[in-house]
Coordinates of C-alpha atoms in Angstrom, one line a residue:
Chain V
X1 CA -27.1 -4.5 23.6
X2 CA -24.8 -7.0 25.1
X3 CA -23.0 -6.4 28.3
X4 CA -19.5 -7.8 28.1
X5 CA -19.6 -8.7 31.8
X6 CA -22.5 -11.1 31.2
X7 CA -21.1 -12.6 28.0
X8 CA -19.1 -15.7 27.5
X9 CA -15.9 -15.5 25.3
X10 CA -14.2 -18.0 23.1
X11 CA -10.4 -18.2 22.7
X12 CA -11.0 -17.0 19.1
X13 CA -12.4 -13.7 20.5
X14 CA -16.1 -14.2 19.8
X15 CA -18.6 -13.2 22.5
X16 CA -21.9 -14.9 23.1
X17 CA -24.8 -13.4 25.0
X18 CA -27.1 -16.2 26.1
X19 CA -30.9 -15.4 26.2
X20 CA -32.6 -18.7 26.5
X21 CA -33.5 -19.8 23.0
X22 CA -31.6 -17.0 21.3
X23 CA -27.9 -16.5 21.7
X24 CA -26.4 -13.4 20.2
X25 CA -22.8 -13.5 18.8
X26 CA -20.3 -10.9 18.0
X27 CA -16.5 -10.2 18.3
X28 CA -14.8 -8.6 21.2
X29 CA -13.5 -5.0 21.4
X30 CA -9.9 -6.5 21.5
X31 CA -10.7 -8.4 18.3
X32 CA -12.0 -5.4 16.4
X33 CA -9.0 -3.4 17.4
X34 CA -6.6 -6.0 16.2
X35 CA -8.5 -6.6 12.9
X36 CA -8.6 -2.8 12.3
X37 CA -11.1 -1.2 9.8
X38 CA -13.7 -3.8 8.8
X39 CA -14.7 -3.3 5.2
X40 CA -16.7 -6.4 4.4
X41 CA -18.5 -9.1 6.4
X42 CA -19.7 -12.5 5.0
X43 CA -22.5 -13.8 7.2
X44 CA -23.8 -17.4 7.4
X45 CA -27.2 -18.4 5.9
X46 CA -30.2 -18.5 8.2
X47 CA -31.1 -22.0 9.1
X48 CA -27.5 -23.3 8.9
X49 CA -26.6 -25.8 11.6
X50 CA -23.3 -25.0 13.1
X51 CA -20.9 -26.7 15.6
X52 CA -19.0 -25.1 18.4
X53 CA -15.6 -24.0 16.9
X54 CA -16.8 -24.2 13.3
X55 CA -15.8 -21.3 11.0
X56 CA -19.2 -19.6 10.1
X57 CA -18.4 -16.1 9.0
X58 CA -15.6 -14.0 7.5
X59 CA -14.5 -10.5 8.4
X60 CA -12.3 -8.6 5.9
X61 CA -10.1 -5.6 6.7
X62 CA -8.0 -3.8 4.2
X63 CA -5.0 -5.9 5.0
X64 CA -6.4 -9.4 5.8
X65 CA -9.4 -11.8 6.1
X66 CA -10.4 -13.4 9.4
X67 CA -12.6 -16.4 10.1
X68 CA -15.3 -16.0 12.8
X69 CA -16.1 -19.2 14.7
X70 CA -19.4 -20.3 16.3
X71 CA -18.9 -20.1 20.0
X72 CA -21.7 -22.6 20.6
X73 CA -23.5 -25.2 18.5
X74 CA -26.9 -24.7 17.2
X75 CA -28.9 -23.2 14.3
X76 CA -28.4 -19.7 12.8
X77 CA -31.7 -17.9 13.5
X78 CA -30.8 -14.4 12.4
X79 CA -28.0 -12.4 10.9
X80 CA -27.2 -8.7 11.2
X81 CA -28.0 -7.2 7.8
X82 CA -26.8 -3.8 8.9
X83 CA -23.2 -5.1 8.6
X84 CA -23.6 -5.5 4.9
X85 CA -24.3 -1.8 4.4
X86 CA -22.0 -0.6 7.2
X87 CA -19.2 -3.0 8.1
X88 CA -17.7 -0.3 10.3
X89 CA -20.3 -1.0 13.0
X90 CA -18.1 -4.0 14.0
X91 CA -15.4 -1.5 15.0
X92 CA -17.6 1.2 16.3
X93 CA -20.0 -0.9 18.4
X94 CA -18.7 -4.5 18.8
X95 CA -21.1 -5.4 21.6
X96 CA -24.2 -3.6 20.3
X97 CA -24.9 -2.6 16.7
X98 CA -21.9 -4.7 15.5
X99 CA -23.5 -8.1 16.4
X100 CA -23.0 -10.8 13.8
X101 CA -25.6 -13.5 14.1
X102 CA -28.0 -15.2 16.5
X103 CA -27.9 -19.0 17.3
X104 CA -30.7 -21.2 18.6
X105 CA -28.5 -23.3 20.9
X106 CA -28.6 -27.1 20.6
X107 CA -26.5 -27.8 23.7
X108 CA -26.7 -25.0 26.3
X109 CA -24.1 -26.6 28.6
X110 CA -21.4 -25.9 25.9
X111 CA -21.2 -22.4 27.2
X112 CA -19.5 -23.8 30.3
X113 CA -16.3 -24.4 28.3
X114 CA -16.1 -20.7 27.4
X115 CA -14.5 -17.9 29.4
X116 CA -16.2 -15.2 31.4
X117 CA -15.2 -11.6 30.7
X118 CA -12.5 -11.3 33.4
X119 CA -11.0 -14.7 32.3
X120 CA -11.0 -13.5 28.7
X121 CA -9.3 -10.2 29.6
X122 CA -6.6 -12.2 31.4
X123 CA -6.3 -14.5 28.4
X124 CA -5.8 -11.5 26.1
X125 CA -3.2 -10.0 28.4
X126 CA -1.1 -13.2 28.5
X127 CA -1.3 -14.0 24.8
X128 CA -0.9 -10.5 23.5
X129 CA 2.5 -9.2 22.3
Chain K
X1 CA 17.7 -19.9 13.2
X2 CA 18.9 -16.5 12.2
X3 CA 16.8 -13.5 13.3
X4 CA 17.7 -10.3 11.6
X5 CA 17.2 -7.0 13.4
X6 CA 14.9 -4.8 11.4
X7 CA 16.1 -1.4 10.2
X8 CA 14.4 1.7 11.5
X9 CA 14.2 5.2 10.2
X10 CA 15.1 8.1 12.6
X11 CA 11.4 8.6 13.2
X12 CA 10.6 5.2 14.7
X13 CA 10.3 6.4 18.4
X14 CA 8.2 9.5 17.4
X15 CA 5.9 7.3 15.4
X16 CA 5.4 4.7 18.1
X17 CA 4.4 7.6 20.4
X18 CA 1.8 8.6 17.8
X19 CA 0.3 5.1 18.1
X20 CA 1.9 3.6 14.9
X21 CA 1.5 -0.2 14.5
X22 CA 4.7 -1.4 12.9
X23 CA 5.3 -4.1 10.3
X24 CA 8.3 -5.7 8.6
X25 CA 8.6 -4.1 5.1
X26 CA 11.6 -5.6 3.3
X27 CA 13.7 -5.6 6.4
X28 CA 12.5 -2.2 7.7
X29 CA 10.2 -1.7 10.7
X30 CA 7.7 0.8 9.4
X31 CA 4.2 2.0 10.4
X32 CA 1.4 0.2 8.6
X33 CA -1.1 2.6 10.2
X34 CA -1.4 5.2 12.9
X35 CA -5.1 5.6 13.4
X36 CA -6.9 3.7 10.7
X37 CA -6.0 2.9 7.0
X38 CA -9.4 4.2 5.9
X39 CA -9.1 7.5 7.9
X40 CA -5.5 8.0 6.6
X41 CA -6.5 7.3 3.0
X42 CA -9.4 9.8 3.2
X43 CA -7.2 12.4 4.8
X44 CA -4.9 12.2 1.8
X45 CA -7.7 12.5 -0.7
X46 CA -9.5 15.3 1.2
X47 CA -6.9 17.2 3.2
X48 CA -3.3 15.9 3.7
X49 CA -1.2 13.0 4.8
X50 CA 2.4 12.8 6.0
X51 CA 4.4 9.7 5.1
X52 CA 7.9 8.7 6.3
X53 CA 9.4 7.0 3.2
X54 CA 13.0 7.2 4.5
X55 CA 13.6 3.5 3.7
X56 CA 13.9 4.4 0.0
X57 CA 17.4 4.9 -1.5
X58 CA 19.2 7.8 -3.1
X59 CA 22.0 7.7 -5.7
X60 CA 23.8 10.8 -7.0
X61 CA 24.9 10.7 -10.6
X62 CA 27.2 13.4 -11.7
X63 CA 29.9 14.2 -14.3
X64 CA 30.2 15.4 -17.9
X65 CA 28.6 12.2 -19.3
X66 CA 25.9 11.7 -16.7
X67 CA 23.2 12.4 -19.2
X68 CA 24.6 9.9 -21.7
X69 CA 24.9 7.3 -19.0
X70 CA 21.4 7.8 -17.7
X71 CA 20.0 7.7 -21.3
X72 CA 21.5 4.2 -21.7
X73 CA 20.4 2.7 -18.4
X74 CA 16.8 4.1 -18.3
X75 CA 13.8 3.8 -20.6
X76 CA 12.5 7.4 -20.5
X77 CA 14.1 10.3 -22.3
X78 CA 16.4 12.1 -19.8
X79 CA 17.2 14.8 -22.3
X80 CA 13.7 16.1 -21.8
X81 CA 14.4 17.2 -18.2
X82 CA 16.7 20.1 -17.4
X83 CA 17.7 21.5 -14.0
X84 CA 14.7 21.9 -11.8
X85 CA 12.7 19.0 -13.3
X86 CA 12.1 15.4 -12.4
X87 CA 11.0 12.3 -14.3
X88 CA 9.6 8.9 -13.6
X89 CA 11.5 6.1 -15.4
X90 CA 12.3 2.4 -15.5
X91 CA 15.8 1.0 -15.3
X92 CA 15.8 -2.0 -17.7
X93 CA 17.8 -5.2 -18.1
X94 CA 18.8 -6.6 -21.6
X95 CA 15.6 -8.6 -21.8
X96 CA 13.5 -5.4 -21.4
X97 CA 12.5 -6.5 -17.8
X98 CA 12.5 -3.9 -15.1
X99 CA 15.4 -3.7 -12.7
X100 CA 13.6 -0.9 -10.8
X101 CA 11.3 2.0 -11.3
X102 CA 12.8 5.3 -10.2
X103 CA 12.3 9.1 -10.1
X104 CA 15.3 11.1 -11.5
X105 CA 15.7 14.7 -10.6
X106 CA 18.0 17.0 -12.5
X107 CA 19.4 19.3 -9.9
X108 CA 22.0 21.0 -12.2
X109 CA 23.6 20.4 -15.6
X110 CA 25.5 17.1 -15.2
X111 CA 24.0 16.4 -11.8
X112 CA 21.1 14.1 -11.1
X113 CA 19.5 12.7 -8.0
X114 CA 17.9 9.3 -8.4
X115 CA 15.4 7.9 -5.9
X116 CA 15.2 4.2 -5.9
X117 CA 13.1 1.6 -4.1
X118 CA 14.2 0.3 -0.6
X119 CA 14.3 -3.4 -1.5
X120 CA 16.4 -2.7 -4.6
X121 CA 18.8 0.0 -3.5
X122 CA 21.9 -2.3 -3.4
X123 CA 20.9 -4.1 -6.6
X124 CA 20.3 -0.8 -8.4
X125 CA 23.6 0.7 -7.3
X126 CA 25.6 -2.4 -8.3
X127 CA 23.8 -2.4 -11.7
X128 CA 24.5 1.3 -12.3
X129 CA 28.1 0.9 -11.2
X130 CA 28.7 -2.0 -13.5
X131 CA 27.2 -0.1 -16.5
X132 CA 29.0 3.1 -15.8
X133 CA 32.4 1.8 -17.0
X134 CA 33.6 4.0 -19.9
X135 CA 31.5 7.0 -19.0
X136 CA 32.9 10.1 -17.3
X137 CA 30.4 9.8 -14.5
X138 CA 30.6 9.5 -10.7
X139 CA 28.0 7.5 -8.7
X140 CA 27.4 7.9 -5.0
X141 CA 25.0 5.8 -3.0
X142 CA 23.9 8.3 -0.3
X143 CA 20.9 6.2 1.0
X144 CA 22.4 6.0 4.5
X145 CA 22.5 9.8 4.8
X146 CA 19.0 10.7 3.7
X147 CA 15.4 10.2 4.7
X148 CA 12.3 11.3 2.8
X149 CA 9.0 12.8 4.0
X150 CA 6.1 12.8 1.6
X151 CA 3.3 15.4 2.1
X152 CA 0.4 14.4 0.0
X153 CA -3.1 15.9 -0.5
X154 CA -4.9 19.0 -1.7
X155 CA -3.7 21.0 1.3
X156 CA -0.1 20.0 0.8
X157 CA 0.9 23.2 -0.9
X158 CA -0.5 25.3 2.0
X159 CA 1.2 23.2 4.6
X160 CA 4.6 22.8 3.0
X161 CA 4.4 26.4 1.7
X162 CA 4.6 27.7 5.3
X163 CA 8.1 26.2 5.6
X164 CA 9.1 26.4 1.9
X165 CA 7.3 29.3 0.1
X166 CA 9.0 28.2 -3.2
X167 CA 6.6 25.2 -3.5
X168 CA 3.8 27.6 -4.5
X169 CA 5.4 28.3 -7.8
X170 CA 6.6 24.7 -8.4
X171 CA 5.1 22.8 -11.3
X172 CA 4.3 19.1 -11.1
X173 CA 7.6 17.1 -11.2
X174 CA 9.5 20.4 -10.5
X175 CA 12.4 20.1 -8.0
X176 CA 14.6 22.5 -6.1
X177 CA 17.2 22.4 -3.4
X178 CA 17.1 24.5 -0.3
X179 CA 18.6 24.6 3.2
X180 CA 16.1 23.6 5.9
X181 CA 17.2 23.7 9.5
X182 CA 20.7 24.2 8.3
X183 CA 20.9 21.2 5.9
X184 CA 20.3 21.1 2.2
X185 CA 17.1 19.4 1.2
X186 CA 15.8 18.3 -2.2
X187 CA 12.1 19.1 -2.7
X188 CA 10.1 17.6 -5.6
X189 CA 6.5 18.1 -6.5
X190 CA 6.1 14.3 -6.8
X191 CA 4.3 11.5 -5.0
X192 CA 2.8 8.1 -5.0
X193 CA -0.8 8.8 -4.1
X194 CA -2.5 10.4 -7.1
X195 CA -2.9 13.7 -5.3
X196 CA -0.8 16.9 -5.4
X197 CA 2.1 16.7 -3.0
X198 CA 5.7 17.0 -2.3
X199 CA 8.6 14.6 -1.4
X200 CA 11.2 16.3 0.8
X201 CA 14.5 14.5 0.7
X202 CA 16.4 15.6 3.8
X203 CA 19.5 14.5 5.8
X204 CA 18.7 12.2 8.7
X205 CA 19.8 14.9 11.2
X206 CA 16.9 17.2 10.4
X207 CA 14.3 14.6 9.8
X208 CA 12.6 14.6 13.2
X209 CA 12.4 18.4 13.3
X210 CA 10.9 18.4 9.8
X211 CA 8.4 15.7 10.7
X212 CA 7.3 17.6 13.8
X213 CA 7.1 21.0 12.0
X214 CA 5.0 19.6 9.2
X215 CA 2.7 17.7 11.6
X216 CA 2.1 20.9 13.7
X217 CA 1.6 23.1 10.6
X218 CA -0.7 20.5 9.1
X219 CA -2.9 19.8 12.1
X220 CA -5.4 22.7 11.5
X221 CA -5.7 21.5 7.9
X222 CA -6.7 18.0 8.9
X223 CA -3.3 16.4 8.1
X224 CA -2.8 12.9 9.5
X225 CA 0.4 10.8 9.8
X226 CA -0.1 7.9 7.4
X227 CA 1.4 4.4 7.1
X228 CA 2.1 1.8 4.4
X229 CA -1.5 0.6 4.5
X230 CA -2.9 3.8 3.2
X231 CA 0.1 4.3 0.9
X232 CA -0.8 1.0 -0.8
X233 CA -4.6 1.7 -1.2
X234 CA -3.8 5.2 -2.5
X235 CA -1.2 4.2 -5.1
X236 CA -3.3 1.3 -6.4
X237 CA -6.3 3.6 -6.9
X238 CA -3.9 5.9 -8.8
X239 CA -2.7 3.1 -11.0
X240 CA 0.9 3.3 -9.8
X241 CA 3.1 0.2 -9.9
X242 CA 4.7 -1.5 -6.9
X243 CA 8.1 -2.9 -7.8
X244 CA 8.5 -6.5 -6.8
X245 CA 4.7 -7.0 -7.0
X246 CA 3.6 -5.5 -10.3
X247 CA 6.9 -5.3 -12.1
X248 CA 10.2 -7.0 -11.7
X249 CA 13.2 -8.3 -13.7
X250 CA 10.9 -10.6 -15.7
X251 CA 8.1 -8.2 -16.7
X252 CA 8.5 -5.4 -19.2
X253 CA 7.0 -1.9 -19.1
X254 CA 5.0 -2.8 -22.2
X255 CA 3.4 -5.7 -20.5
X256 CA 2.7 -3.5 -17.4
X257 CA 0.8 -1.1 -19.6
X258 CA 3.5 1.6 -19.1
X259 CA 4.6 1.9 -22.7
X260 CA 4.7 5.7 -22.3
X261 CA 7.8 5.3 -20.1
X262 CA 9.7 3.8 -23.0
X263 CA 11.0 6.3 -25.5
X264 CA 12.0 4.3 -28.6
X265 CA 13.2 7.4 -30.4
X266 CA 16.2 7.5 -28.1
X267 CA 19.5 6.1 -29.5
X268 CA 20.2 2.6 -28.3
X269 CA 19.6 1.9 -24.6
X270 CA 19.6 -1.3 -22.5
X271 CA 16.5 -3.2 -23.2
X272 CA 15.5 -1.3 -26.4
X273 CA 16.1 -4.2 -28.8
X274 CA 14.3 -6.7 -26.6
X275 CA 11.3 -4.3 -26.3
X276 CA 11.2 -3.6 -30.0
X277 CA 11.1 -7.3 -30.6
X278 CA 8.3 -7.7 -28.0
X279 CA 6.4 -4.9 -29.7
X280 CA 6.6 -6.5 -33.1
X281 CA 5.8 -10.0 -31.9
X282 CA 2.9 -8.8 -29.8
X283 CA 2.5 -9.1 -26.0
X284 CA 1.8 -12.5 -24.5
X285 CA 0.5 -10.9 -21.3
X286 CA -0.9 -7.5 -20.3
X287 CA -1.6 -5.9 -17.0
X288 CA -5.3 -5.1 -16.6
X289 CA -7.5 -3.4 -14.0
X290 CA -10.5 -5.0 -12.4
X291 CA -13.3 -3.8 -10.2
X292 CA -15.6 -6.1 -8.2
X293 CA -19.3 -5.9 -9.0
X294 CA -20.1 -7.7 -5.7
X295 CA -18.9 -7.5 -2.2
X296 CA -15.7 -8.9 -0.9
X297 CA -12.0 -8.0 -0.9
X298 CA -9.8 -9.3 -3.7
X299 CA -6.2 -10.0 -2.8
X300 CA -2.9 -10.7 -4.5
X301 CA -3.0 -14.2 -5.9
X302 CA -6.8 -14.3 -6.6
X303 CA -7.4 -16.0 -10.0
X304 CA -9.1 -14.1 -12.8
X305 CA -11.5 -16.1 -14.9
X306 CA -13.4 -15.6 -18.1
X307 CA -16.2 -18.2 -17.6
X308 CA -14.1 -21.2 -16.6
X309 CA -10.9 -20.2 -18.4
X310 CA -8.2 -18.8 -16.1
X311 CA -6.8 -15.7 -17.6
X312 CA -4.2 -14.9 -14.9
X313 CA -4.2 -13.8 -11.3
X314 CA -4.2 -10.5 -9.4
X315 CA -0.8 -9.2 -8.2
X316 CA -2.1 -6.1 -6.4
X317 CA -5.5 -6.0 -5.0
X318 CA -7.4 -4.3 -2.1
X319 CA -10.5 -2.6 -0.9
X320 CA -10.6 0.8 -2.5
X321 CA -11.7 3.3 0.2
X322 CA -12.5 6.0 -2.4
X323 CA -14.6 3.7 -4.7
X324 CA -16.0 1.7 -1.9
X325 CA -15.4 -1.6 -3.7
X326 CA -12.7 -4.1 -4.3
X327 CA -10.1 -3.4 -7.0
X328 CA -7.1 -5.1 -8.4
X329 CA -4.6 -5.4 -11.2
X330 CA -3.2 -8.6 -12.8
X331 CA -1.5 -9.9 -15.9
X332 CA -3.9 -11.7 -18.2
X333 CA -2.9 -13.8 -21.2
X334 CA -5.9 -12.4 -23.2
X335 CA -4.1 -9.2 -24.0
X336 CA -7.1 -7.8 -26.0
X337 CA -9.5 -8.1 -23.0
X338 CA -11.8 -5.1 -23.4
X339 CA -12.8 -2.7 -20.7
X340 CA -16.3 -3.7 -19.6
X341 CA -15.6 -7.4 -20.0
X342 CA -17.2 -9.4 -17.2
X343 CA -14.8 -11.8 -15.3
X344 CA -14.9 -13.8 -12.2
X345 CA -12.4 -13.2 -9.4
X346 CA -11.8 -16.2 -7.2
X347 CA -12.0 -15.1 -3.5
X348 CA -12.1 -17.8 -0.8
X349 CA -12.9 -20.4 -3.4
X350 CA -15.9 -18.6 -4.9
X351 CA -15.9 -16.6 -8.1
X352 CA -17.1 -13.0 -7.5
X353 CA -18.3 -11.1 -10.5
X354 CA -16.0 -8.3 -11.6
X355 CA -15.4 -6.2 -14.7
X356 CA -12.3 -5.0 -16.5
X357 CA -11.9 -1.3 -16.0
X358 CA -9.4 1.4 -17.1
X359 CA -6.4 2.1 -14.9
X360 CA -6.0 4.5 -13.0
X361 CA -9.1 3.7 -11.0
X362 CA -9.1 7.2 -9.6
X363 CA -7.8 10.6 -10.9
X364 CA -7.6 13.7 -8.8
X365 CA -9.6 16.9 -9.6

C-alpha cells in the first residue's frame, strides 16, 4: 500500500515508492482517470534491466494504448500478476492493488529528479486542459 | 491555420453536466463516454442505455414516384416495406461501392424518411438530388431540424413505453409517428447495438425534455447515458458496419459480407450490373471476423497474417466487453478463409494468435 504523499512522481505519471532495495511502481490516480477503463496490461519480464525514462510496460484501454516508463533505473524484481486477471485494479486501486512492478534500484539518487506529490499535483494542474 | 468550431447537438450542456468527456467526431463535439465505456456497454446489454445520435442526417423522400426512385438508388427491395415499416439498405454507386448505409422508414404511401450518417449527409443529399431527375419525387434535407435519441437494451420497451405505450405492440423495424411534447416524432424499433431498442427522431425543440424524461424514467431500470465509445464496442460485437471504416465508395456490400442487403431480383438499380459482374468473377477480398486467442487489444490497421503471409488488415477492432477478449473485422484477400483458421494479428510489432470467427460476434437472447 503506497501512500502518495511519500511517493515520487515522474512527468509521465508513474509513481515510485522507495523501500531500500525494492521500489514499487504504479501509475497515479490522475493517469488512471485519463486512461479510463484498463482492459489489458503488458508487464516487463523479471530480471530485465531498465533505465530511467525507458518504456517498460503497456496499458491498454478500449480506446488507446499507453506506454508506462521506468521512473528509476534498475532491475525488474517482481511484477503484479493480478493485473493479468483483473486489469481494472489499475483504475480501482492505483496506489495499492494496482501496482505494476518492483525495481531493484541501480542508482538511488535518480529519485531526486522526480517530483514529490504536491509538486506533481501542481504539474498536473498546469498541464491539464 | 484554420480552426473549425465543432458542431454540437442541443444536448451538449446537459451532457457536460452529466460528466461527459467530449471528442471530435467528424466535426461534431460528442460524448465518448459519461462514466465508463465498459459500464455503459454492460448497461446496454443488461438493462438500458441512452444515446444522443443527433449528428445523423434525415432526408424526406415523397411523391408519386418515391418508391421507384428509392428502388433505383438503393440495394434492398423497398417494395417489401409498407407504411409502418423500416429497412436497412445501402445506397450504391455505379461501381457497386457504398455511398452510405441507411435506414429507410415508410411513413405513408409515397412518403419515406431516410436516416443517413453524419459524415455523409451532404454527400448523400447531393447524390439523391442528382439521381432524382425525371422522377416525380420531392427531396428535403431536414437534418438541421431533427435530433435522434436511441434507447437500447432489454429494458428499453418498459422505459420508452411509459412515454409511448405504442412501442409495446411495435415489431422489430416497425415505425410510427406521434406527437411528443407538442411536436411530431418518428419512432422506430431499430438500433445499432444488437439489443432491442428504439430510435426516436424528434425536433430539436423537444430533444432536451425527451432526454431528461427518458433518463428519469430509466433510472430505476439501471439506464445509463452512453457515448460513442460504448456505441462502437456494441455495434462491432453485433457485426454492424461503420461507414467510412468498414464500407465506403470503394467497397461493395458483397465484399463486406452483406450480400443479403442486395436484392438482385429487383429491376435495374444503380450498382446492380457491377455487382452481378463481381459475383460472377468472384470476390478479390472479403470482410472476416477475428477473435484473439491471447491477451491484448487489436486496433484498426493491425495486420492479419496466415503464417508469414499478410492477408490484410483490421479496419474495425476493439476489446469486446461482452466476450472479454479482443475482436476485429478486416478485409482479407483469401476470401475462402474458413472459420476456425488460426491467424496472427500484429499488435505492437508482435503477432498475437487469433482465429477467424463468424460475425456477428454476439447475438442477443
